Amino acid sequence: MEEKQLIEKAQNGDKKALAELVKNYEQTIYNFAFKICRDKNYAEQIMQETFYSMVKSLHQFDYNSKLSTWLYRIVANHCLMMARKVRSRPFVSFDDDEENLFEEKYAADWNTIPYKVAENEELKNILDNAIQNLSPDYRLVFLLRDVEGLSTEETAQVTELSIPAVKSRLHRARAFLRKEINQAFT
Amino acid sequence: MKKEKITCKEVMKHVCESLGENLNDDKCVEIRNHLDSCPNCREYFKSVEITIECYRKYNVQMPEEAHDRLMKMLGLED
Ligand SMILES: [Zn+2]
């Protein structure tokens, strides 16, 4: 069944259609929540909150955006709320040291960075640590645009930022993460 | 007036801003020319791409029980 039909049925109270929609997006939402908070328990909690919100407000969904974009917006909000609640470490501030982001030293030989992320726990730890030094607003932009593959416009829609603001956060996040990995392999 | 040559730092910044965007405007042509002749910046460009690739490939599988708990919570279990 087409997604549009599923949505219409779900909006009219069809539980089967609603369950189908949830199933279609649960893995994406769980994975995304994990990528923001880097914790499986929090990821599950955020996923539950996201679908609870979706069920409650699906009748308001008006096809002005894709359902996926609409869901990213909900999950992003829940991620930010969670981050505020459990904030555990200081985040990097870009005001003073943006220049340092573009250091020209190449300590790590990038070609040796194991490409098989799935099997390498050390690399996973490095990736978790690096991204957790970014404030959640920056994480969101990087993950939506670069990892989930949303367009710059869609990312702006989800985060309610202007396009220049998305671009500015994106390039800082990219440069920062690259630098962290570079240093970790030094 | 002679145009200042673009610096590596500018290139790096631009690489970070424009990855995945339209690479055909004037500035980007300049950037690409620079990349062709500067191994340092090419290395940088590649390392940013690898960074993104790493985060793309690092995924987690939702546990079966998490699905069951979700459906139960929503009152949608079969
Ligand atoms: Zn250069």
Short mmCIF file of C-alpha atoms and ligand atoms in Angstrom, two decimals:
data_model
loop_
_atom_site.label_atom_id
_atom_site.label_comp_id
_atom_site.label_asym_id
_atom_site.label_seq_id
_atom_site.Cartn_x
_atom_site.Cartn_y
_atom_site.Cartn_z
CA MET A 1 0.00 0.00 0.00
CA GLU A 2 1.20 3.49 -0.79
CA GLU A 3 2.32 5.59 2.14
CA LYS A 4 -0.31 8.21 1.39
CA GLN A 5 -3.08 5.64 1.68
CA LEU A 6 -1.61 4.32 4.91
CA ILE A 7 -1.53 7.80 6.38
CA GLU A 8 -5.13 8.50 5.38
CA LYS A 9 -6.32 5.24 6.85
CA ALA A 10 -4.33 5.80 10.03
CA GLN A 11 -5.74 9.30 10.31
CA ASN A 12 -9.20 7.77 10.14
CA GLY A 13 -8.46 5.44 13.02
CA ASP A 14 -7.25 2.32 11.21
CA LYS A 15 -4.92 0.66 13.72
CA LYS A 16 -3.44 -1.76 11.22
CA ALA A 17 -2.38 1.09 8.95
CA LEU A 18 -0.94 2.96 11.92
CA ALA A 19 1.02 -0.11 13.01
CA GLU A 20 2.32 -0.44 9.46
CA LEU A 21 3.55 3.16 9.47
CA VAL A 22 5.26 2.67 12.82
CA LYS A 23 6.98 -0.48 11.55
CA ASN A 24 8.18 1.31 8.44
CA TYR A 25 9.98 3.98 10.45
CA GLU A 26 10.92 2.44 13.81
CA GLN A 27 14.40 1.27 12.76
CA THR A 28 15.24 4.63 11.18
CA ILE A 29 14.06 6.54 14.22
CA TYR A 30 15.82 4.25 16.69
CA ASN A 31 19.06 4.42 14.75
CA PHE A 32 18.85 8.19 14.43
CA ALA A 33 18.14 8.64 18.13
CA PHE A 34 21.11 6.43 18.92
CA LYS A 35 23.34 8.47 16.66
CA ILE A 36 22.41 11.63 18.53
CA CYS A 37 22.64 10.31 22.08
CA ARG A 38 25.04 7.34 21.62
CA ASP A 39 23.13 5.26 24.16
CA LYS A 40 20.77 2.38 23.45
CA ASN A 41 18.48 2.92 26.44
CA TYR A 42 18.02 6.59 25.66
CA ALA A 43 17.53 5.72 22.01
CA GLU A 44 14.64 3.42 22.86
CA GLN A 45 13.09 5.97 25.16
CA ILE A 46 13.34 8.67 22.49
CA MET A 47 11.89 6.32 19.90
CA GLN A 48 8.89 5.62 22.13
CA GLU A 49 8.32 9.31 22.78
CA THR A 50 8.61 10.04 19.07
CA PHE A 51 5.95 7.53 18.03
CA TYR A 52 3.74 8.51 20.92
CA SER A 53 3.86 12.09 19.59
CA MET A 54 3.30 10.85 16.07
CA VAL A 55 0.18 8.90 17.04
CA LYS A 56 -1.15 11.88 18.97
CA SER A 57 -0.65 14.41 16.20
CA LEU A 58 -0.91 12.41 12.99
CA HIS A 59 -4.29 14.00 12.31
CA GLN A 60 -2.43 17.30 11.92
CA PHE A 61 -0.08 15.95 9.27
CA ASP A 62 -0.92 17.87 6.11
CA TYR A 63 1.51 16.62 3.42
CA ASN A 64 3.35 19.95 3.34
CA SER A 65 6.46 17.89 3.92
CA LYS A 66 7.37 14.25 3.56
CA LEU A 67 6.25 12.06 6.44
CA SER A 68 9.91 11.22 7.05
CA THR A 69 10.82 14.91 7.36
CA TRP A 70 7.93 15.41 9.74
CA LEU A 71 9.12 12.46 11.85
CA TYR A 72 12.71 13.72 11.86
CA ARG A 73 11.40 16.94 13.29
CA ILE A 74 9.64 15.11 16.12
CA VAL A 75 12.58 12.86 16.91
CA ALA A 76 14.97 15.82 16.76
CA ASN A 77 12.91 17.66 19.35
CA HIS A 78 12.83 14.65 21.64
CA CYS A 79 16.59 14.21 21.25
CA LEU A 80 17.21 17.82 22.22
CA MET A 81 14.92 17.53 25.24
CA MET A 82 16.71 14.38 26.33
CA ALA A 83 20.11 16.01 25.84
CA ARG A 84 19.08 18.88 28.08
CA LYS A 85 17.94 16.45 30.75
CA VAL A 86 21.03 14.25 30.84
CA ARG A 87 23.70 16.70 29.83
CA SER A 88 26.88 15.20 31.14
CA ARG A 89 29.86 16.97 29.67
CA PRO A 90 30.81 20.38 28.36
CA PHE A 91 30.55 20.84 24.62
CA VAL A 92 33.11 22.40 22.36
CA SER A 93 32.59 26.09 21.72
CA PHE A 94 33.39 27.37 18.27
CA ASP A 95 33.46 31.06 19.08
CA ASP A 96 37.09 31.22 20.01
CA ASP A 97 38.81 28.46 18.16
CA GLU A 98 37.24 28.14 14.76
CA GLU A 99 40.60 28.85 13.17
CA ASN A 100 42.09 25.78 14.79
CA LEU A 101 39.54 23.61 13.05
CA PHE A 102 41.40 23.99 9.82
CA GLU A 103 44.83 22.97 11.03
CA GLU A 104 46.97 21.79 8.23
CA LYS A 105 48.73 19.04 10.09
CA TYR A 106 48.01 15.52 8.99
CA ALA A 107 48.99 13.34 11.84
CA ALA A 108 46.84 10.39 10.99
CA ASP A 109 47.29 8.42 7.86
CA TRP A 110 43.69 8.37 6.82
CA ASN A 111 44.17 5.47 4.51
CA THR A 112 44.85 3.22 7.46
CA ILE A 113 41.67 4.18 9.28
CA PRO A 114 39.78 0.92 9.32
CA TYR A 115 36.95 1.18 6.90
CA LYS A 116 34.99 -1.57 8.54
CA VAL A 117 33.38 0.56 11.20
CA ALA A 118 31.03 -2.26 12.10
CA GLU A 119 33.72 -4.53 13.50
CA ASN A 120 36.11 -2.09 15.08
CA GLU A 121 35.29 -1.20 18.69
CA GLU A 122 38.19 1.21 19.02
CA LEU A 123 36.99 3.23 16.07
CA LYS A 124 33.43 3.16 17.38
CA ASN A 125 34.62 4.62 20.67
CA ILE A 126 36.48 7.34 18.86
CA LEU A 127 33.41 8.20 16.80
CA ASP A 128 31.14 8.20 19.89
CA ASN A 129 33.51 10.40 21.82
CA ALA A 130 34.12 12.86 19.02
CA ILE A 131 30.47 13.50 18.32
CA GLN A 132 29.58 13.82 21.99
CA ASN A 133 31.91 16.79 22.24
CA LEU A 134 29.65 18.60 19.81
CA SER A 135 26.60 20.30 21.23
CA PRO A 136 23.39 18.49 20.23
CA ASP A 137 22.39 21.30 17.84
CA TYR A 138 25.51 20.68 15.81
CA ARG A 139 25.10 16.91 16.00
CA LEU A 140 21.61 17.25 14.61
CA VAL A 141 22.66 19.23 11.57
CA PHE A 142 25.58 16.94 10.77
CA LEU A 143 23.53 13.77 11.17
CA LEU A 144 20.50 14.99 9.24
CA ARG A 145 22.44 16.41 6.33
CA ASP A 146 25.46 14.13 6.01
CA VAL A 147 24.42 10.87 7.58
CA GLU A 148 20.69 10.65 6.87
CA GLY A 149 21.16 12.42 3.55
CA LEU A 150 18.50 15.11 3.87
CA SER A 151 18.95 18.13 1.63
CA THR A 152 20.14 21.41 3.10
CA GLU A 153 16.60 22.76 2.74
CA GLU A 154 15.04 19.79 4.52
CA THR A 155 17.63 20.03 7.28
CA ALA A 156 16.72 23.68 7.71
CA GLN A 157 13.05 22.72 7.88
CA VAL A 158 13.61 20.06 10.52
CA THR A 159 15.87 22.20 12.70
CA GLU A 160 14.01 25.46 12.09
CA LEU A 161 17.29 27.12 11.17
CA SER A 162 18.05 29.35 8.20
CA ILE A 163 19.98 27.79 5.32
CA PRO A 164 23.13 29.83 6.05
CA ALA A 165 22.92 28.71 9.68
CA VAL A 166 22.67 25.08 8.60
CA LYS A 167 25.71 25.48 6.35
CA SER A 168 27.72 27.20 9.03
CA ARG A 169 26.97 24.51 11.61
CA LEU A 170 27.60 21.80 9.10
CA HIS A 171 31.05 22.95 8.09
CA ARG A 172 32.12 23.44 11.69
CA ALA A 173 30.80 20.03 12.68
CA ARG A 174 32.56 18.36 9.76
CA ALA A 175 35.83 20.08 10.45
CA PHE A 176 35.61 19.39 14.15
CA LEU A 177 34.85 15.68 13.77
CA ARG A 178 37.59 15.28 11.20
CA LYS A 179 40.02 16.92 13.54
CA GLU A 180 39.02 14.72 16.48
CA ILE A 181 39.50 11.56 14.43
CA ASN A 182 42.75 12.90 13.06
CA GLN A 183 44.03 13.43 16.59
CA ALA A 184 42.74 10.11 17.89
CA PHE A 185 44.85 8.32 15.30
CA THR A 186 47.97 10.32 16.04
CA MET B 1 44.70 44.40 -9.90
CA LYS B 2 46.00 40.92 -9.59
CA LYS B 3 43.70 38.48 -7.88
CA GLU B 4 45.02 37.05 -4.63
CA LYS B 5 45.70 33.39 -4.85
CA ILE B 6 43.38 31.31 -2.79
CA THR B 7 44.97 29.93 0.37
CA CYS B 8 44.84 26.37 1.64
CA LYS B 9 42.88 27.50 4.66
CA GLU B 10 40.18 29.02 2.49
CA VAL B 11 40.08 25.86 0.45
CA MET B 12 39.64 23.72 3.54
CA LYS B 13 36.88 25.91 4.81
CA HIS B 14 35.16 25.84 1.48
CA VAL B 15 35.52 22.09 1.20
CA CYS B 16 33.69 21.78 4.47
CA GLU B 17 30.97 24.16 3.39
CA SER B 18 30.39 22.79 -0.03
CA LEU B 19 30.74 19.04 0.22
CA GLY B 20 27.61 17.60 -1.32
CA GLU B 21 26.51 20.96 -2.71
CA ASN B 22 26.74 22.31 -6.23
CA LEU B 23 30.40 22.28 -7.17
CA ASN B 24 30.10 24.22 -10.40
CA ASP B 25 29.96 27.86 -9.39
CA ASP B 26 32.98 30.14 -9.96
CA LYS B 27 34.41 29.73 -6.52
CA CYS B 28 34.20 25.97 -6.81
CA VAL B 29 36.05 25.94 -10.12
CA GLU B 30 38.86 27.79 -8.37
CA ILE B 31 38.72 25.32 -5.51
CA ARG B 32 38.90 22.38 -7.83
CA ASN B 33 41.86 23.83 -9.64
CA HIS B 34 43.57 24.28 -6.31
CA LEU B 35 42.77 20.72 -5.27
CA ASP B 36 44.28 19.44 -8.48
CA SER B 37 47.59 21.03 -7.65
CA CYS B 38 47.70 20.77 -3.84
CA PRO B 39 48.12 17.29 -2.30
CA ASN B 40 47.63 18.70 1.19
CA CYS B 41 44.14 19.98 0.42
CA ARG B 42 43.28 16.83 -1.48
CA GLU B 43 44.19 14.87 1.61
CA TYR B 44 41.98 17.14 3.68
CA PHE B 45 39.07 16.76 1.31
CA LYS B 46 39.41 12.99 1.42
CA SER B 47 39.64 12.90 5.20
CA VAL B 48 36.41 14.87 5.55
CA GLU B 49 34.73 12.41 3.23
CA ILE B 50 36.04 9.47 5.25
CA THR B 51 34.79 11.11 8.45
CA ILE B 52 31.27 11.31 7.05
CA GLU B 53 31.49 7.77 5.69
CA CYS B 54 32.46 6.44 9.13
CA TYR B 55 29.38 7.96 10.76
CA ARG B 56 27.19 6.69 7.94
CA LYS B 57 28.41 3.16 8.40
CA TYR B 58 28.10 3.10 12.17
CA ASN B 59 24.53 1.90 12.63
CA VAL B 60 22.72 0.02 15.36
CA GLN B 61 20.03 -2.59 14.97
CA MET B 62 16.91 -2.09 17.03
CA PRO B 63 16.36 -5.09 19.33
CA GLU B 64 13.29 -7.24 18.71
CA GLU B 65 12.09 -6.58 22.27
CA ALA B 66 12.25 -2.84 21.71
CA HIS B 67 9.79 -3.27 18.85
CA ASP B 68 7.46 -5.30 21.06
CA ARG B 69 7.64 -2.75 23.89
CA LEU B 70 6.92 0.06 21.43
CA MET B 71 3.84 -1.61 19.95
CA LYS B 72 2.56 -2.47 23.40
CA MET B 73 3.08 1.09 24.60
CA LEU B 74 1.12 2.39 21.61
CA GLY B 75 -1.61 -0.22 22.00
CA LEU B 76 -0.84 -1.59 18.55
CA GLU B 77 0.28 -5.14 19.29
CA ASP B 78 -1.22 -7.81 17.03
ZN ZN C 1 46.04 23.69 -0.61
#
